Amino acid sequence: MVPNIVIFEWQNIPLDEQGEIANDATIAPDWTIEILSPEQQSTRVINNILFCLKHQTQLGWLIDPQERLILVFKPKQELEVFEGEQILPILDSLKGYQLSVN
């Protein structure tokens, strides 16, 4: 599975044997972001996000450009829907930044 965007907190970035950033990540990211394409089925993309959450991912976003909203997933929490100017949740390590759907 390859999400559209993954974010790792600095201490979790996968490194290779030489201490360089690895080309492949075989661990779940701290934050996964999927952007729904018109031809994609949302259930498949949601299933990918849920899989990551079961394997230590802290936050998942499903961006729906056509509906202009973002579904926010967190482990063992209720799904949230964000639209317009609502401030989106981000990783705790990025506090100080604010993002909205717009």
Coordinates of C-alpha atoms in Angstrom, one line a residue:
M1 CA 0.0 0.0 0.0
V2 CA 1.3 3.4 -1.0
P3 CA -0.6 6.4 0.4
N4 CA -0.6 9.7 -1.6
I5 CA 1.3 11.5 1.1
V6 CA 3.0 10.2 4.3
I7 CA 4.5 12.2 7.1
F8 CA 7.0 10.8 9.6
E9 CA 8.0 12.6 12.8
W10 CA 11.7 13.2 12.7
Q11 CA 12.7 10.4 15.1
N12 CA 10.6 7.9 13.1
I13 CA 12.0 8.5 9.6
P14 CA 13.2 5.2 8.2
L15 CA 17.0 5.0 7.6
D16 CA 19.1 2.6 5.6
E17 CA 22.3 0.8 6.7
Q18 CA 24.3 3.9 5.9
G19 CA 22.1 6.2 8.1
E20 CA 20.6 7.8 5.0
I21 CA 16.8 8.2 4.5
A22 CA 15.6 4.9 3.2
N23 CA 14.0 4.7 -0.3
D24 CA 11.3 2.4 1.0
A25 CA 9.3 2.7 4.3
T26 CA 8.2 -0.6 5.7
I27 CA 6.6 0.9 8.8
A28 CA 3.4 2.8 9.1
P29 CA 3.7 6.6 8.9
D30 CA 2.8 8.9 11.7
W31 CA 0.3 10.6 9.4
T32 CA -1.2 9.3 6.2
I33 CA -3.0 11.5 3.6
E34 CA -5.1 10.2 0.8
I35 CA -6.6 12.3 -2.0
L36 CA -9.7 10.8 -3.5
S37 CA -9.6 10.7 -7.3
P38 CA -12.8 10.7 -9.3
E39 CA -12.4 7.1 -10.4
Q40 CA -11.4 5.8 -6.9
Q41 CA -13.8 4.1 -4.6
S42 CA -13.8 5.8 -1.2
T43 CA -14.3 2.5 0.7
R44 CA -10.9 1.2 -0.6
V45 CA -9.1 4.4 0.3
I46 CA -10.8 4.5 3.8
N47 CA -9.7 0.8 4.3
N48 CA -6.1 1.8 3.6
I49 CA -6.3 4.6 6.2
L50 CA -7.8 2.3 8.7
F51 CA -5.1 -0.3 8.1
C52 CA -2.5 2.3 8.9
L53 CA -4.3 3.4 12.0
K54 CA -4.2 -0.2 13.2
H55 CA -0.4 -0.2 12.8
Q56 CA 0.6 2.9 14.8
T57 CA -0.4 5.7 12.5
Q58 CA -1.6 8.7 14.6
L59 CA -3.7 10.5 12.0
G60 CA -5.3 10.0 8.7
W61 CA -6.9 12.4 6.3
L62 CA -9.1 11.6 3.3
I63 CA -9.3 14.7 1.1
D64 CA -12.3 14.8 -1.2
P65 CA -11.7 17.6 -3.7
Q66 CA -15.1 17.3 -5.4
E67 CA -17.0 17.7 -2.1
R68 CA -14.4 20.2 -0.7
L69 CA -14.1 18.4 2.6
I70 CA -11.6 16.3 4.6
L71 CA -12.5 13.2 6.6
V72 CA -10.2 12.9 9.6
F73 CA -9.4 9.6 11.2
K74 CA -7.7 9.0 14.5
P75 CA -7.1 5.7 16.3
K76 CA -10.1 4.5 18.3
Q77 CA -12.0 7.8 17.8
E78 CA -15.1 8.8 15.9
L79 CA -14.6 10.0 12.3
E80 CA -14.7 13.8 11.9
V81 CA -15.7 15.8 8.8
F82 CA -14.1 19.2 8.2
E83 CA -15.2 21.9 5.7
G84 CA -14.4 25.5 4.8
E85 CA -12.5 27.4 7.4
Q86 CA -12.5 24.8 10.2
I87 CA -9.0 24.2 11.6
L88 CA -7.9 20.7 10.9
P89 CA -6.1 18.4 13.4
I90 CA -2.5 17.8 12.8
L91 CA 0.3 15.9 14.6
D92 CA 1.1 17.3 18.0
S93 CA 4.7 17.8 16.9
L94 CA 3.5 20.3 14.3
K95 CA 1.4 22.5 16.7
G96 CA 1.7 26.1 15.8
Y97 CA 0.7 25.5 12.3
Q98 CA -2.9 25.8 11.2
L99 CA -4.5 24.3 8.2
S100 CA -8.1 24.5 6.9
V101 CA -9.9 22.8 4.1
N102 CA -9.9 26.1 2.1

